[in-house]
Amino acid sequence: MKLKYPFLDLAKVHKPMAQELKQAAASVIDSGRFLFGEQTRLLESELASLCGTKHCIAVSNGLDALRLIIRAYKELGFLRDGDGVVVPANTYVASLLSISDNSLKPILCDVDSQTMCFAPEELERIVRRGCVKAIMVVHLYGMPMWNEQILNLAHEHNLLVIEDNAQAIGAQASVAGVQGTCITTGGLGHAAGVSFYPTKNLGALGDAGAVTTNSDELATAVRALANYGSDRRYHNIYCGLNCRMDEMQAALLRVKLKYLSEETGRRCLVADAYSRHICHPLVKTPSADEKRCAPVWHQYVIRVDGGKRDALRNYLAENGVGTDIHYATPPHMQPCYQDLEHAPLPVTEQLASEVVSLPIAYPMDGASAYEIAQIINGFPCE
Ligand SMILES: *Cc1c(COP(=O)(O)O)cnc(C)c1O
């Protein structure tokens, strides 16, 4: 059965810009230049200006962006094997993979069920216990995860702050103490990794990612590490990797980047319509603190009470609405992390059983969100 509102249809997403995308691809083919070309250079400068950072390094994907940041901090002597990195337990597994792949220790912190940010007492307890050298903040669902506590703890304990910005390019957070000042995600911490996986709010037509940072030292190390560890041709200062973005993805992303603010504006309208019109005793809508942040709504995630999540999903599918779950199994319950030590994570585990993501990508609009809200409101309660 074809759904009236599929969760995500990438062919449809690209339809309004298909001609431009095809032209961009054709010009890369005709240029004969597939790596280290003008498209990558231009994309890097456009992304740095979007994130308000001094540097941007285009890389192969979001996981590699995060891996390269941590690896670079190791090469530069800021992090060592076995150091702890606090990370929210309620995240995509790739956040943790970037840490464990570098022989560092992911320290899982449960989240607050309202803000989805670190549970404040838990974060405090973990950092005070020691062994922590960095905090990885994850702007999950396009919501900036940022507050005074993170800033203060980082300052007081001299911690690196790494942003997993895979889901939130273009989002903004107002920063503690600086009234009215907004900083774009990717420029909040010391370094950030972005993902351009096709389903992300800014998606490539394949794999791609980027690192943003204001640090000259880190940018230089990441750039070298992503290119076999070479600082110049045939001269290797690190045992590096190959994590480069190609010209094709850079050219396609530059087309899509032109539409990002329009896309974000549309997502905000859809989110607003959902939040105003969904009214059901078993359903909680997400809360964004608009005085403190401007989310980009990578996902619009509701929570369903009373063990009715799967029933609601089936009901929605029967009524032509596609949904998804982000994420059904938290990283600490994945087989690969069965030996990872962690404190109890009740909120994360509860969220995993309650969350449902509603359609939000183009061509969703306010009217279709209204219609979906009415369908949800008609979900039988018993
Ligand atoms: C998608 C994602 C990643 C990984 O990005 P890829 O480009 O798929 O490697 C990392 N962290 C989070 C939170 C993500 O959503």
PDB file of N, CA and C in Angstrom, residues 50-51 117 137-139 142-148 150-151 161 163 165 168-189 288-296:
ATOM      1  N   LEU A  50      28.520  29.313   7.516  1.00  0.00           N
ATOM      2  CA  LEU A  50      27.231  28.941   8.129  1.00  0.00           C
ATOM      3  C   LEU A  50      27.384  28.659   9.633  1.00  0.00           C
ATOM      4  N   CYS A  51      28.419  27.918   9.998  1.00  0.00           N
ATOM      5  CA  CYS A  51      28.611  27.538  11.404  1.00  0.00           C
ATOM      6  C   CYS A  51      29.342  28.621  12.202  1.00  0.00           C
ATOM      7  N   CYS A 117      18.510  16.585  27.181  1.00  0.00           N
ATOM      8  CA  CYS A 117      19.896  16.969  27.454  1.00  0.00           C
ATOM      9  C   CYS A 117      20.392  16.087  28.603  1.00  0.00           C
ATOM     10  N   VAL A 137      28.659  16.541  23.234  1.00  0.00           N
ATOM     11  CA  VAL A 137      27.251  16.927  23.243  1.00  0.00           C
ATOM     12  C   VAL A 137      26.653  16.496  21.900  1.00  0.00           C
ATOM     13  N   VAL A 138      25.421  16.012  21.951  1.00  0.00           N
ATOM     14  CA  VAL A 138      24.775  15.509  20.736  1.00  0.00           C
ATOM     15  C   VAL A 138      23.494  16.307  20.515  1.00  0.00           C
ATOM     16  N   HIS A 139      23.471  17.067  19.457  1.00  0.00           N
ATOM     17  CA  HIS A 139      22.287  17.890  19.175  1.00  0.00           C
ATOM     18  C   HIS A 139      21.236  17.011  18.502  1.00  0.00           C
ATOM     19  N   GLY A 142      18.056  17.619  15.941  1.00  0.00           N
ATOM     20  CA  GLY A 142      18.161  19.009  15.495  1.00  0.00           C
ATOM     21  C   GLY A 142      17.973  20.033  16.594  1.00  0.00           C
ATOM     22  N   MET A 143      17.964  19.541  17.849  1.00  0.00           N
ATOM     23  CA  MET A 143      17.758  20.395  19.029  1.00  0.00           C
ATOM     24  C   MET A 143      19.115  20.674  19.678  1.00  0.00           C
ATOM     25  N   PRO A 144      19.538  21.936  19.762  1.00  0.00           N
ATOM     26  CA  PRO A 144      20.852  22.175  20.371  1.00  0.00           C
ATOM     27  C   PRO A 144      20.892  21.694  21.817  1.00  0.00           C
ATOM     28  N   MET A 145      21.887  20.884  22.129  1.00  0.00           N
ATOM     29  CA  MET A 145      22.065  20.385  23.492  1.00  0.00           C
ATOM     30  C   MET A 145      23.131  21.264  24.120  1.00  0.00           C
ATOM     31  N   TRP A 146      22.690  22.304  24.820  1.00  0.00           N
ATOM     32  CA  TRP A 146      23.652  23.306  25.264  1.00  0.00           C
ATOM     33  C   TRP A 146      23.084  24.079  26.438  1.00  0.00           C
ATOM     34  N   ASN A 147      23.871  24.228  27.481  1.00  0.00           N
ATOM     35  CA  ASN A 147      23.401  25.010  28.633  1.00  0.00           C
ATOM     36  C   ASN A 147      24.588  25.480  29.491  1.00  0.00           C
ATOM     37  N   GLU A 148      24.275  26.275  30.495  1.00  0.00           N
ATOM     38  CA  GLU A 148      25.309  26.828  31.381  1.00  0.00           C
ATOM     39  C   GLU A 148      26.102  25.723  32.052  1.00  0.00           C
ATOM     40  N   ILE A 150      26.968  22.730  31.101  1.00  0.00           N
ATOM     41  CA  ILE A 150      27.998  22.140  30.240  1.00  0.00           C
ATOM     42  C   ILE A 150      29.183  23.102  30.133  1.00  0.00           C
ATOM     43  N   LEU A 151      28.867  24.371  29.890  1.00  0.00           N
ATOM     44  CA  LEU A 151      29.916  25.397  29.783  1.00  0.00           C
ATOM     45  C   LEU A 151      30.747  25.490  31.066  1.00  0.00           C
ATOM     46  N   VAL A 161      35.128  20.104  24.644  1.00  0.00           N
ATOM     47  CA  VAL A 161      33.728  19.908  24.281  1.00  0.00           C
ATOM     48  C   VAL A 161      33.662  19.614  22.783  1.00  0.00           C
ATOM     49  N   GLU A 163      31.199  18.517  19.706  1.00  0.00           N
ATOM     50  CA  GLU A 163      29.788  18.461  19.324  1.00  0.00           C
ATOM     51  C   GLU A 163      29.571  17.371  18.278  1.00  0.00           C
ATOM     52  N   ASN A 165      27.315  17.061  15.748  1.00  0.00           N
ATOM     53  CA  ASN A 165      26.373  17.948  15.069  1.00  0.00           C
ATOM     54  C   ASN A 165      25.769  17.262  13.836  1.00  0.00           C
ATOM     55  N   ALA A 168      22.069  18.502  13.266  1.00  0.00           N
ATOM     56  CA  ALA A 168      21.606  19.850  13.629  1.00  0.00           C
ATOM     57  C   ALA A 168      22.307  20.979  12.906  1.00  0.00           C
ATOM     58  N   ILE A 169      22.821  20.753  11.699  1.00  0.00           N
ATOM     59  CA  ILE A 169      23.503  21.866  11.050  1.00  0.00           C
ATOM     60  C   ILE A 169      22.515  23.019  10.836  1.00  0.00           C
ATOM     61  N   GLY A 170      22.940  24.209  11.228  1.00  0.00           N
ATOM     62  CA  GLY A 170      22.095  25.390  11.075  1.00  0.00           C
ATOM     63  C   GLY A 170      21.297  25.764  12.308  1.00  0.00           C
ATOM     64  N   ALA A 171      21.287  24.885  13.333  1.00  0.00           N
ATOM     65  CA  ALA A 171      20.561  25.204  14.569  1.00  0.00           C
ATOM     66  C   ALA A 171      21.363  26.228  15.380  1.00  0.00           C
ATOM     67  N   GLN A 172      20.675  26.923  16.286  1.00  0.00           N
ATOM     68  CA  GLN A 172      21.370  27.916  17.101  1.00  0.00           C
ATOM     69  C   GLN A 172      21.007  27.771  18.565  1.00  0.00           C
ATOM     70  N   ALA A 173      21.959  28.157  19.418  1.00  0.00           N
ATOM     71  CA  ALA A 173      21.703  28.183  20.857  1.00  0.00           C
ATOM     72  C   ALA A 173      22.137  29.533  21.385  1.00  0.00           C
ATOM     73  N   SER A 174      21.365  30.081  22.314  1.00  0.00           N
ATOM     74  CA  SER A 174      21.821  31.312  22.952  1.00  0.00           C
ATOM     75  C   SER A 174      22.736  30.879  24.086  1.00  0.00           C
ATOM     76  N   VAL A 175      23.790  31.620  24.270  1.00  0.00           N
ATOM     77  CA  VAL A 175      24.818  31.169  25.196  1.00  0.00           C
ATOM     78  C   VAL A 175      24.697  31.874  26.526  1.00  0.00           C
ATOM     79  N   ALA A 176      24.906  31.090  27.565  1.00  0.00           N
ATOM     80  CA  ALA A 176      24.804  31.598  28.924  1.00  0.00           C
ATOM     81  C   ALA A 176      25.615  32.866  29.105  1.00  0.00           C
ATOM     82  N   GLY A 177      25.003  33.825  29.750  1.00  0.00           N
ATOM     83  CA  GLY A 177      25.749  35.020  30.125  1.00  0.00           C
ATOM     84  C   GLY A 177      25.820  36.067  29.023  1.00  0.00           C
ATOM     85  N   VAL A 178      25.615  35.678  27.799  1.00  0.00           N
ATOM     86  CA  VAL A 178      25.682  36.654  26.718  1.00  0.00           C
ATOM     87  C   VAL A 178      24.267  36.804  26.166  1.00  0.00           C
ATOM     88  N   GLN A 179      23.515  37.668  26.825  1.00  0.00           N
ATOM     89  CA  GLN A 179      22.102  37.846  26.471  1.00  0.00           C
ATOM     90  C   GLN A 179      21.939  38.152  24.985  1.00  0.00           C
ATOM     91  N   GLY A 180      21.040  37.436  24.362  1.00  0.00           N
ATOM     92  CA  GLY A 180      20.713  37.759  22.983  1.00  0.00           C
ATOM     93  C   GLY A 180      21.731  37.285  21.962  1.00  0.00           C
ATOM     94  N   THR A 181      22.803  36.671  22.420  1.00  0.00           N
ATOM     95  CA  THR A 181      23.798  36.190  21.464  1.00  0.00           C
ATOM     96  C   THR A 181      23.484  34.752  21.082  1.00  0.00           C
ATOM     97  N   CYS A 182      23.366  34.504  19.823  1.00  0.00           N
ATOM     98  CA  CYS A 182      23.115  33.142  19.370  1.00  0.00           C
ATOM     99  C   CYS A 182      24.356  32.601  18.695  1.00  0.00           C
ATOM    100  N   ILE A 183      24.682  31.369  18.996  1.00  0.00           N
ATOM    101  CA  ILE A 183      25.803  30.720  18.326  1.00  0.00           C
ATOM    102  C   ILE A 183      25.253  29.500  17.603  1.00  0.00           C
ATOM    103  N   THR A 184      25.729  29.300  16.387  1.00  0.00           N
ATOM    104  CA  THR A 184      25.252  28.189  15.574  1.00  0.00           C
ATOM    105  C   THR A 184      25.946  26.905  16.016  1.00  0.00           C
ATOM    106  N   THR A 185      25.216  25.799  16.006  1.00  0.00           N
ATOM    107  CA  THR A 185      25.833  24.522  16.355  1.00  0.00           C
ATOM    108  C   THR A 185      26.999  24.267  15.399  1.00  0.00           C
ATOM    109  N   GLY A 186      28.001  23.589  15.900  1.00  0.00           N
ATOM    110  CA  GLY A 186      29.224  23.422  15.111  1.00  0.00           C
ATOM    111  C   GLY A 186      30.264  24.445  15.530  1.00  0.00           C
ATOM    112  N   GLY A 187      29.804  25.511  16.207  1.00  0.00           N
ATOM    113  CA  GLY A 187      30.730  26.531  16.693  1.00  0.00           C
ATOM    114  C   GLY A 187      30.592  26.735  18.190  1.00  0.00           C
ATOM    115  N   LEU A 188      29.838  25.845  18.847  1.00  0.00           N
ATOM    116  CA  LEU A 188      29.597  26.006  20.287  1.00  0.00           C
ATOM    117  C   LEU A 188      30.755  25.467  21.119  1.00  0.00           C
ATOM    118  N   GLY A 189      31.295  24.332  20.724  1.00  0.00           N
ATOM    119  CA  GLY A 189      32.355  23.682  21.493  1.00  0.00           C
ATOM    120  C   GLY A 189      33.715  23.897  20.858  1.00  0.00           C
ATOM    121  N   ALA A 288      10.581  22.614  22.788  1.00  0.00           N
ATOM    122  CA  ALA A 288      11.792  23.380  22.490  1.00  0.00           C
ATOM    123  C   ALA A 288      11.694  24.670  23.284  1.00  0.00           C
ATOM    124  N   ASP A 289      12.771  25.003  23.994  1.00  0.00           N
ATOM    125  CA  ASP A 289      12.796  26.245  24.750  1.00  0.00           C
ATOM    126  C   ASP A 289      13.223  27.358  23.788  1.00  0.00           C
ATOM    127  N   GLU A 290      12.209  28.037  23.247  1.00  0.00           N
ATOM    128  CA  GLU A 290      12.501  28.966  22.149  1.00  0.00           C
ATOM    129  C   GLU A 290      13.308  30.194  22.559  1.00  0.00           C
ATOM    130  N   LYS A 291      13.313  30.489  23.872  1.00  0.00           N
ATOM    131  CA  LYS A 291      14.136  31.607  24.316  1.00  0.00           C
ATOM    132  C   LYS A 291      15.616  31.249  24.278  1.00  0.00           C
ATOM    133  N   ARG A 292      15.888  29.952  24.350  1.00  0.00           N
ATOM    134  CA  ARG A 292      17.280  29.522  24.462  1.00  0.00           C
ATOM    135  C   ARG A 292      17.831  28.867  23.205  1.00  0.00           C
ATOM    136  N   CYS A 293      16.940  28.466  22.311  1.00  0.00           N
ATOM    137  CA  CYS A 293      17.486  27.796  21.150  1.00  0.00           C
ATOM    138  C   CYS A 293      16.566  27.832  19.937  1.00  0.00           C
ATOM    139  N   ALA A 294      17.161  27.722  18.785  1.00  0.00           N
ATOM    140  CA  ALA A 294      16.418  27.630  17.532  1.00  0.00           C
ATOM    141  C   ALA A 294      16.766  26.286  16.906  1.00  0.00           C
ATOM    142  N   PRO A 295      15.892  25.278  17.111  1.00  0.00           N
ATOM    143  CA  PRO A 295      16.176  23.943  16.548  1.00  0.00           C
ATOM    144  C   PRO A 295      15.954  23.922  15.037  1.00  0.00           C
ATOM    145  N   VAL A 296      16.507  22.907  14.374  1.00  0.00           N
ATOM    146  CA  VAL A 296      16.263  22.756  12.924  1.00  0.00           C
ATOM    147  C   VAL A 296      15.322  21.582  12.619  1.00  0.00           C
TER     148      VAL A 296
END
